[in-house]
Amino acid sequence: MFIVLEGIDGCGKSTQIINLADFFFHQDKYNHIVVTREPYRRREIREILKTNEMPNEKKDQLVYLFVEDRKEHFKEVIIPSLNRGHIVLCDRYKYSTICYQSAQGFSLERLLDMHRFMPVPDLVFVFDVNVETALKRVSYDYSRKKESKFEQKNFLEVVRRNYLSLNELFPDENIILIDGNESERVVFEKIKKAIQKI
Ligand code: TMP
């Protein structure tokens, strides 16, 4: 099973991915779980995100890097793990490039084209939170330096709208929208219900 967690910065997905891993781990002694994330390992990406002044700068270079990084991630981690029968939980995937880089002004058509032949996850959770809440969470998290110039209100409003339209964009994919404004426990209950359904 390949499960993806998505949403704007501060939406709570990184907390929920650990809850989900814990849930699967204890559910069955034969479950083996791989928890992974994108961007995968291209250091240039995080450097650009830290130093780039405006969200709309360097979009072409970022798209190229994100897509190449994703191909490597697939080849090196996701496909081998799925082939071994492991459950793969991935923090961000193609939906991040589609929602963030189209908010940067990159052509949506081209982004969709670049991802046309990439494997479709079994399940995608999109955590929807209002941008004020998300930014508060990001700034309260003292363990975390401001890592991305994308953590700005106006920009994240556009990204959030893009996430909300993913179901229309991918009607054949299993994308579940979760209200992430509620407490960690309530959000996790909703995730478990969705998992049990499938
Ligand atoms: P993270 O905070 O979840 O590690 O993600 C790093 C930042 O990179 C975050 O602001 C979202 C952004 N991002 C994109 O813009 N496009 C992508 O394809 C990915 C994977 C992340």
PDB file of C-alpha atoms and ligand atoms in Angstrom:
ATOM      1  CA  MET A   1       0.000   0.000   0.000  1.00  0.00           C
ATOM      2  CA  PHE A   2       1.263   3.418  -1.002  1.00  0.00           C
ATOM      3  CA  ILE A   3      -0.184   6.272   1.064  1.00  0.00           C
ATOM      4  CA  VAL A   4       0.612   9.949   0.611  1.00  0.00           C
ATOM      5  CA  LEU A   5       0.039  12.815   3.048  1.00  0.00           C
ATOM      6  CA  GLU A   6      -0.269  16.307   1.639  1.00  0.00           C
ATOM      7  CA  GLY A   7      -1.137  19.887   2.496  1.00  0.00           C
ATOM      8  CA  ILE A   8       0.285  23.357   3.027  1.00  0.00           C
ATOM      9  CA  ASP A   9       3.207  23.991   5.396  1.00  0.00           C
ATOM     10  CA  GLY A  10       1.951  23.624   8.986  1.00  0.00           C
ATOM     11  CA  CYS A  11      -1.048  21.443   8.064  1.00  0.00           C
ATOM     12  CA  GLY A  12      -0.023  18.703  10.533  1.00  0.00           C
ATOM     13  CA  LYS A  13       0.875  15.963   8.036  1.00  0.00           C
ATOM     14  CA  SER A  14       4.286  15.264   9.567  1.00  0.00           C
ATOM     15  CA  THR A  15       2.671  14.525  12.950  1.00  0.00           C
ATOM     16  CA  GLN A  16      -0.004  12.346  11.390  1.00  0.00           C
ATOM     17  CA  ILE A  17       2.452  10.315   9.320  1.00  0.00           C
ATOM     18  CA  ILE A  18       4.057   9.144  12.573  1.00  0.00           C
ATOM     19  CA  ASN A  19       0.628   8.327  14.080  1.00  0.00           C
ATOM     20  CA  LEU A  20      -0.186   6.349  10.972  1.00  0.00           C
ATOM     21  CA  ALA A  21       3.115   4.450  11.043  1.00  0.00           C
ATOM     22  CA  ASP A  22       2.498   3.585  14.699  1.00  0.00           C
ATOM     23  CA  PHE A  23      -1.033   2.420  13.865  1.00  0.00           C
ATOM     24  CA  PHE A  24       0.077   0.084  11.063  1.00  0.00           C
ATOM     25  CA  PHE A  25       3.045  -1.167  13.058  1.00  0.00           C
ATOM     26  CA  HIS A  26       0.853  -2.314  15.922  1.00  0.00           C
ATOM     27  CA  GLN A  27      -1.992  -3.521  13.750  1.00  0.00           C
ATOM     28  CA  ASP A  28      -0.237  -6.626  12.454  1.00  0.00           C
ATOM     29  CA  LYS A  29       3.124  -8.245  13.273  1.00  0.00           C
ATOM     30  CA  TYR A  30       3.665  -8.805   9.536  1.00  0.00           C
ATOM     31  CA  ASN A  31       3.356  -5.136   8.656  1.00  0.00           C
ATOM     32  CA  HIS A  32       6.600  -3.419   7.731  1.00  0.00           C
ATOM     33  CA  ILE A  33       6.387   0.297   7.276  1.00  0.00           C
ATOM     34  CA  VAL A  34       8.577   2.664   5.316  1.00  0.00           C
ATOM     35  CA  VAL A  35       8.172   6.322   6.250  1.00  0.00           C
ATOM     36  CA  THR A  36       9.672   8.661   3.708  1.00  0.00           C
ATOM     37  CA  ARG A  37       9.394  12.192   2.372  1.00  0.00           C
ATOM     38  CA  GLU A  38       9.846  14.526  -0.567  1.00  0.00           C
ATOM     39  CA  PRO A  39      11.938  16.421  -1.397  1.00  0.00           C
ATOM     40  CA  TYR A  40      13.964  13.228  -1.182  1.00  0.00           C
ATOM     41  CA  ARG A  41      17.639  14.067  -1.129  1.00  0.00           C
ATOM     42  CA  ARG A  42      18.558  16.866  -3.497  1.00  0.00           C
ATOM     43  CA  ARG A  43      20.168  19.404  -1.217  1.00  0.00           C
ATOM     44  CA  GLU A  44      19.930  22.192  -3.833  1.00  0.00           C
ATOM     45  CA  ILE A  45      16.170  22.224  -3.339  1.00  0.00           C
ATOM     46  CA  ARG A  46      16.278  23.114   0.345  1.00  0.00           C
ATOM     47  CA  GLU A  47      19.047  25.653  -0.314  1.00  0.00           C
ATOM     48  CA  ILE A  48      16.894  27.406  -2.914  1.00  0.00           C
ATOM     49  CA  LEU A  49      13.861  27.334  -0.615  1.00  0.00           C
ATOM     50  CA  LYS A  50      15.857  28.973   2.177  1.00  0.00           C
ATOM     51  CA  THR A  51      17.575  31.681   0.163  1.00  0.00           C
ATOM     52  CA  ASN A  52      15.128  32.474  -2.604  1.00  0.00           C
ATOM     53  CA  GLU A  53      13.543  35.872  -1.879  1.00  0.00           C
ATOM     54  CA  MET A  54      10.161  35.586  -3.600  1.00  0.00           C
ATOM     55  CA  PRO A  55       8.009  32.493  -4.051  1.00  0.00           C
ATOM     56  CA  ASN A  56       7.773  33.077  -7.794  1.00  0.00           C
ATOM     57  CA  GLU A  57      11.529  33.072  -8.331  1.00  0.00           C
ATOM     58  CA  LYS A  58      13.415  30.110  -9.744  1.00  0.00           C
ATOM     59  CA  LYS A  59      10.235  28.199 -10.510  1.00  0.00           C
ATOM     60  CA  ASP A  60      11.628  26.513 -13.639  1.00  0.00           C
ATOM     61  CA  GLN A  61      14.702  25.302 -11.812  1.00  0.00           C
ATOM     62  CA  LEU A  62      12.605  24.113  -8.853  1.00  0.00           C
ATOM     63  CA  VAL A  63      10.186  22.155 -11.026  1.00  0.00           C
ATOM     64  CA  TYR A  64      13.069  20.396 -12.739  1.00  0.00           C
ATOM     65  CA  LEU A  65      14.698  19.559  -9.397  1.00  0.00           C
ATOM     66  CA  PHE A  66      11.489  18.373  -7.719  1.00  0.00           C
ATOM     67  CA  VAL A  67      10.584  16.096 -10.629  1.00  0.00           C
ATOM     68  CA  GLU A  68      14.075  14.601 -10.956  1.00  0.00           C
ATOM     69  CA  ASP A  69      14.261  14.138  -7.184  1.00  0.00           C
ATOM     70  CA  ARG A  70      10.889  12.342  -7.283  1.00  0.00           C
ATOM     71  CA  LYS A  71      12.079   9.959 -10.021  1.00  0.00           C
ATOM     72  CA  GLU A  72      15.084   9.034  -7.887  1.00  0.00           C
ATOM     73  CA  HIS A  73      12.895   8.609  -4.841  1.00  0.00           C
ATOM     74  CA  PHE A  74      10.710   6.235  -6.772  1.00  0.00           C
ATOM     75  CA  LYS A  75      13.539   4.182  -8.118  1.00  0.00           C
ATOM     76  CA  GLU A  76      15.513   3.975  -4.903  1.00  0.00           C
ATOM     77  CA  VAL A  77      12.875   3.840  -2.158  1.00  0.00           C
ATOM     78  CA  ILE A  78       9.228   3.634  -3.144  1.00  0.00           C
ATOM     79  CA  ILE A  79       9.202   0.924  -5.820  1.00  0.00           C
ATOM     80  CA  PRO A  80      11.660  -1.438  -4.050  1.00  0.00           C
ATOM     81  CA  SER A  81       9.697  -1.094  -0.785  1.00  0.00           C
ATOM     82  CA  LEU A  82       6.343  -1.750  -2.449  1.00  0.00           C
ATOM     83  CA  ASN A  83       7.829  -4.750  -4.250  1.00  0.00           C
ATOM     84  CA  ARG A  84       8.856  -6.170  -0.879  1.00  0.00           C
ATOM     85  CA  GLY A  85       5.289  -5.785   0.346  1.00  0.00           C
ATOM     86  CA  HIS A  86       6.028  -2.925   2.727  1.00  0.00           C
ATOM     87  CA  ILE A  87       3.556  -0.159   3.478  1.00  0.00           C
ATOM     88  CA  VAL A  88       4.960   3.109   2.157  1.00  0.00           C
ATOM     89  CA  LEU A  89       3.925   6.330   3.870  1.00  0.00           C
ATOM     90  CA  CYS A  90       5.142   9.377   1.998  1.00  0.00           C
ATOM     91  CA  ASP A  91       5.141  12.974   3.254  1.00  0.00           C
ATOM     92  CA  ARG A  92       4.437  14.934   0.016  1.00  0.00           C
ATOM     93  CA  TYR A  93       4.420  13.660  -3.561  1.00  0.00           C
ATOM     94  CA  LYS A  94       3.436  14.930  -7.031  1.00  0.00           C
ATOM     95  CA  TYR A  95       0.527  16.927  -5.567  1.00  0.00           C
ATOM     96  CA  SER A  96       3.018  19.249  -3.858  1.00  0.00           C
ATOM     97  CA  THR A  97       4.657  20.138  -7.156  1.00  0.00           C
ATOM     98  CA  ILE A  98       1.271  20.578  -8.786  1.00  0.00           C
ATOM     99  CA  CYS A  99      -0.097  22.829  -6.016  1.00  0.00           C
ATOM    100  CA  TYR A 100       3.027  24.794  -5.051  1.00  0.00           C
ATOM    101  CA  GLN A 101       4.695  25.262  -8.421  1.00  0.00           C
ATOM    102  CA  SER A 102       1.447  26.210 -10.155  1.00  0.00           C
ATOM    103  CA  ALA A 103       1.025  28.784  -7.341  1.00  0.00           C
ATOM    104  CA  GLN A 104       4.493  30.004  -8.338  1.00  0.00           C
ATOM    105  CA  GLY A 105       3.105  30.569 -11.825  1.00  0.00           C
ATOM    106  CA  PHE A 106       4.346  27.425 -13.594  1.00  0.00           C
ATOM    107  CA  SER A 107       1.939  26.082 -16.230  1.00  0.00           C
ATOM    108  CA  LEU A 108      -0.507  23.590 -14.693  1.00  0.00           C
ATOM    109  CA  GLU A 109      -0.816  21.739 -18.006  1.00  0.00           C
ATOM    110  CA  ARG A 110       2.912  21.144 -18.108  1.00  0.00           C
ATOM    111  CA  LEU A 111       3.001  20.037 -14.502  1.00  0.00           C
ATOM    112  CA  LEU A 112       0.238  17.513 -15.152  1.00  0.00           C
ATOM    113  CA  ASP A 113       2.071  16.288 -18.233  1.00  0.00           C
ATOM    114  CA  MET A 114       5.311  15.740 -16.309  1.00  0.00           C
ATOM    115  CA  HIS A 115       3.520  13.543 -13.802  1.00  0.00           C
ATOM    116  CA  ARG A 116       1.249  11.668 -16.190  1.00  0.00           C
ATOM    117  CA  PHE A 117       3.165   8.407 -16.012  1.00  0.00           C
ATOM    118  CA  MET A 118       4.064   8.458 -12.353  1.00  0.00           C
ATOM    119  CA  PRO A 119       2.428   5.765 -10.219  1.00  0.00           C
ATOM    120  CA  VAL A 120      -0.815   6.707  -8.526  1.00  0.00           C
ATOM    121  CA  PRO A 121      -0.951   6.208  -4.730  1.00  0.00           C
ATOM    122  CA  ASP A 122      -3.583   3.917  -3.233  1.00  0.00           C
ATOM    123  CA  LEU A 123      -4.659   6.710  -0.937  1.00  0.00           C
ATOM    124  CA  VAL A 124      -3.902  10.404  -0.582  1.00  0.00           C
ATOM    125  CA  PHE A 125      -4.794  12.438   2.503  1.00  0.00           C
ATOM    126  CA  VAL A 126      -4.954  16.178   2.018  1.00  0.00           C
ATOM    127  CA  PHE A 127      -5.018  18.060   5.326  1.00  0.00           C
ATOM    128  CA  ASP A 128      -6.858  21.304   4.930  1.00  0.00           C
ATOM    129  CA  VAL A 129      -6.160  24.026   7.477  1.00  0.00           C
ATOM    130  CA  ASN A 130      -6.693  27.748   7.304  1.00  0.00           C
ATOM    131  CA  VAL A 131      -3.509  29.600   6.537  1.00  0.00           C
ATOM    132  CA  GLU A 132      -3.462  31.602   9.810  1.00  0.00           C
ATOM    133  CA  THR A 133      -3.552  28.377  11.839  1.00  0.00           C
ATOM    134  CA  ALA A 134      -0.878  26.798   9.661  1.00  0.00           C
ATOM    135  CA  LEU A 135       1.463  29.766   9.991  1.00  0.00           C
ATOM    136  CA  LYS A 136       0.929  29.883  13.752  1.00  0.00           C
ATOM    137  CA  ARG A 137       1.852  26.215  14.004  1.00  0.00           C
ATOM    138  CA  VAL A 138       4.957  26.771  11.916  1.00  0.00           C
ATOM    139  CA  SER A 139       6.091  29.693  14.076  1.00  0.00           C
ATOM    140  CA  TYR A 140       5.338  27.907  17.388  1.00  0.00           C
ATOM    141  CA  ASP A 141       7.492  25.029  16.340  1.00  0.00           C
ATOM    142  CA  TYR A 142      10.732  26.341  17.840  1.00  0.00           C
ATOM    143  CA  SER A 143      12.649  23.230  16.920  1.00  0.00           C
ATOM    144  CA  ARG A 144      12.165  24.207  13.331  1.00  0.00           C
ATOM    145  CA  LYS A 145      13.968  27.076  11.621  1.00  0.00           C
ATOM    146  CA  LYS A 146      12.014  28.908   8.955  1.00  0.00           C
ATOM    147  CA  GLU A 147      12.936  26.582   6.160  1.00  0.00           C
ATOM    148  CA  SER A 148      11.027  27.843   3.221  1.00  0.00           C
ATOM    149  CA  LYS A 149      10.174  31.172   1.696  1.00  0.00           C
ATOM    150  CA  PHE A 150       6.872  29.581   0.814  1.00  0.00           C
ATOM    151  CA  GLU A 151       5.704  30.101   4.412  1.00  0.00           C
ATOM    152  CA  GLN A 152       3.902  33.360   3.541  1.00  0.00           C
ATOM    153  CA  LYS A 153       0.200  34.092   3.887  1.00  0.00           C
ATOM    154  CA  ASN A 154      -0.742  35.175   0.344  1.00  0.00           C
ATOM    155  CA  PHE A 155       1.245  32.457  -1.310  1.00  0.00           C
ATOM    156  CA  LEU A 156      -0.104  29.707   0.952  1.00  0.00           C
ATOM    157  CA  GLU A 157      -3.679  30.911   0.310  1.00  0.00           C
ATOM    158  CA  VAL A 158      -3.168  30.107  -3.377  1.00  0.00           C
ATOM    159  CA  VAL A 159      -1.527  26.762  -2.578  1.00  0.00           C
ATOM    160  CA  ARG A 160      -4.431  25.893  -0.278  1.00  0.00           C
ATOM    161  CA  ARG A 161      -6.970  26.641  -3.032  1.00  0.00           C
ATOM    162  CA  ASN A 162      -4.981  24.416  -5.373  1.00  0.00           C
ATOM    163  CA  TYR A 163      -5.112  21.566  -2.853  1.00  0.00           C
ATOM    164  CA  LEU A 164      -8.865  22.011  -2.556  1.00  0.00           C
ATOM    165  CA  SER A 165      -9.265  21.515  -6.303  1.00  0.00           C
ATOM    166  CA  LEU A 166      -7.212  18.290  -6.504  1.00  0.00           C
ATOM    167  CA  ASN A 167     -10.312  16.096  -6.518  1.00  0.00           C
ATOM    168  CA  GLU A 168     -11.535  17.805  -9.679  1.00  0.00           C
ATOM    169  CA  LEU A 169      -8.107  17.569 -11.247  1.00  0.00           C
ATOM    170  CA  PHE A 170      -7.725  13.849 -10.483  1.00  0.00           C
ATOM    171  CA  PRO A 171     -11.274  12.436 -10.379  1.00  0.00           C
ATOM    172  CA  ASP A 172     -10.002   8.849 -10.692  1.00  0.00           C
ATOM    173  CA  GLU A 173      -7.599   9.042  -7.770  1.00  0.00           C
ATOM    174  CA  ASN A 174      -8.391   8.232  -4.172  1.00  0.00           C
ATOM    175  CA  ILE A 175      -7.907  11.680  -2.629  1.00  0.00           C
ATOM    176  CA  ILE A 176      -9.456  12.275   0.784  1.00  0.00           C
ATOM    177  CA  LEU A 177      -9.799  15.765   2.146  1.00  0.00           C
ATOM    178  CA  ILE A 178      -9.459  15.962   5.935  1.00  0.00           C
ATOM    179  CA  ASP A 179     -10.259  19.009   8.045  1.00  0.00           C
ATOM    180  CA  GLY A 180      -6.911  19.550   9.764  1.00  0.00           C
ATOM    181  CA  ASN A 181      -8.055  22.446  11.946  1.00  0.00           C
ATOM    182  CA  GLU A 182      -9.196  20.083  14.698  1.00  0.00           C
ATOM    183  CA  SER A 183      -7.072  18.478  17.396  1.00  0.00           C
ATOM    184  CA  GLU A 184      -4.398  15.927  16.528  1.00  0.00           C
ATOM    185  CA  ARG A 185      -6.515  13.144  18.060  1.00  0.00           C
ATOM    186  CA  VAL A 186      -9.713  14.029  16.175  1.00  0.00           C
ATOM    187  CA  VAL A 187      -7.823  14.314  12.896  1.00  0.00           C
ATOM    188  CA  PHE A 188      -6.227  10.936  13.470  1.00  0.00           C
ATOM    189  CA  GLU A 189      -9.617   9.314  14.167  1.00  0.00           C
ATOM    190  CA  LYS A 190     -10.768  10.548  10.756  1.00  0.00           C
ATOM    191  CA  ILE A 191      -7.691   9.079   9.112  1.00  0.00           C
ATOM    192  CA  LYS A 192      -8.301   5.694  10.745  1.00  0.00           C
ATOM    193  CA  LYS A 193     -11.929   5.691   9.601  1.00  0.00           C
ATOM    194  CA  ALA A 194     -10.866   6.387   6.022  1.00  0.00           C
ATOM    195  CA  ILE A 195      -8.276   3.583   6.168  1.00  0.00           C
ATOM    196  CA  GLN A 196     -10.792   1.126   7.573  1.00  0.00           C
ATOM    197  CA  LYS A 197     -13.175   1.943   4.706  1.00  0.00           C
ATOM    198  CA  ILE A 198     -10.676   0.802   2.102  1.00  0.00           C
TER     199      ILE A 198
HETATM  200  P1  TMP B   1       8.500  20.283   3.859  1.00  0.00           P
HETATM  201  O1  TMP B   1       8.414  21.518   4.718  1.00  0.00           O
HETATM  202  O2  TMP B   1       7.267  19.457   3.864  1.00  0.00           O
HETATM  203  O3  TMP B   1       9.761  19.519   4.075  1.00  0.00           O
HETATM  204  O4  TMP B   1       8.589  20.818   2.315  1.00  0.00           O
HETATM  205  C1  TMP B   1       9.523  21.764   1.930  1.00  0.00           C
HETATM  206  C2  TMP B   1       8.911  22.869   1.137  1.00  0.00           C
HETATM  207  O5  TMP B   1       8.977  22.512  -0.250  1.00  0.00           O
HETATM  208  C3  TMP B   1       7.455  23.196   1.429  1.00  0.00           C
HETATM  209  O6  TMP B   1       7.315  24.612   1.511  1.00  0.00           O
HETATM  210  C4  TMP B   1       6.724  22.668   0.229  1.00  0.00           C
HETATM  211  C5  TMP B   1       7.746  22.767  -0.880  1.00  0.00           C
HETATM  212  N1  TMP B   1       7.597  21.794  -1.978  1.00  0.00           N
HETATM  213  C6  TMP B   1       7.281  22.268  -3.243  1.00  0.00           C
HETATM  214  O7  TMP B   1       7.122  23.468  -3.452  1.00  0.00           O
HETATM  215  N2  TMP B   1       7.149  21.366  -4.259  1.00  0.00           N
HETATM  216  C7  TMP B   1       7.333  20.015  -4.100  1.00  0.00           C
HETATM  217  O8  TMP B   1       7.207  19.229  -5.050  1.00  0.00           O
HETATM  218  C8  TMP B   1       7.676  19.547  -2.770  1.00  0.00           C
HETATM  219  C9  TMP B   1       7.902  18.076  -2.551  1.00  0.00           C
HETATM  220  C10 TMP B   1       7.792  20.464  -1.742  1.00  0.00           C
END
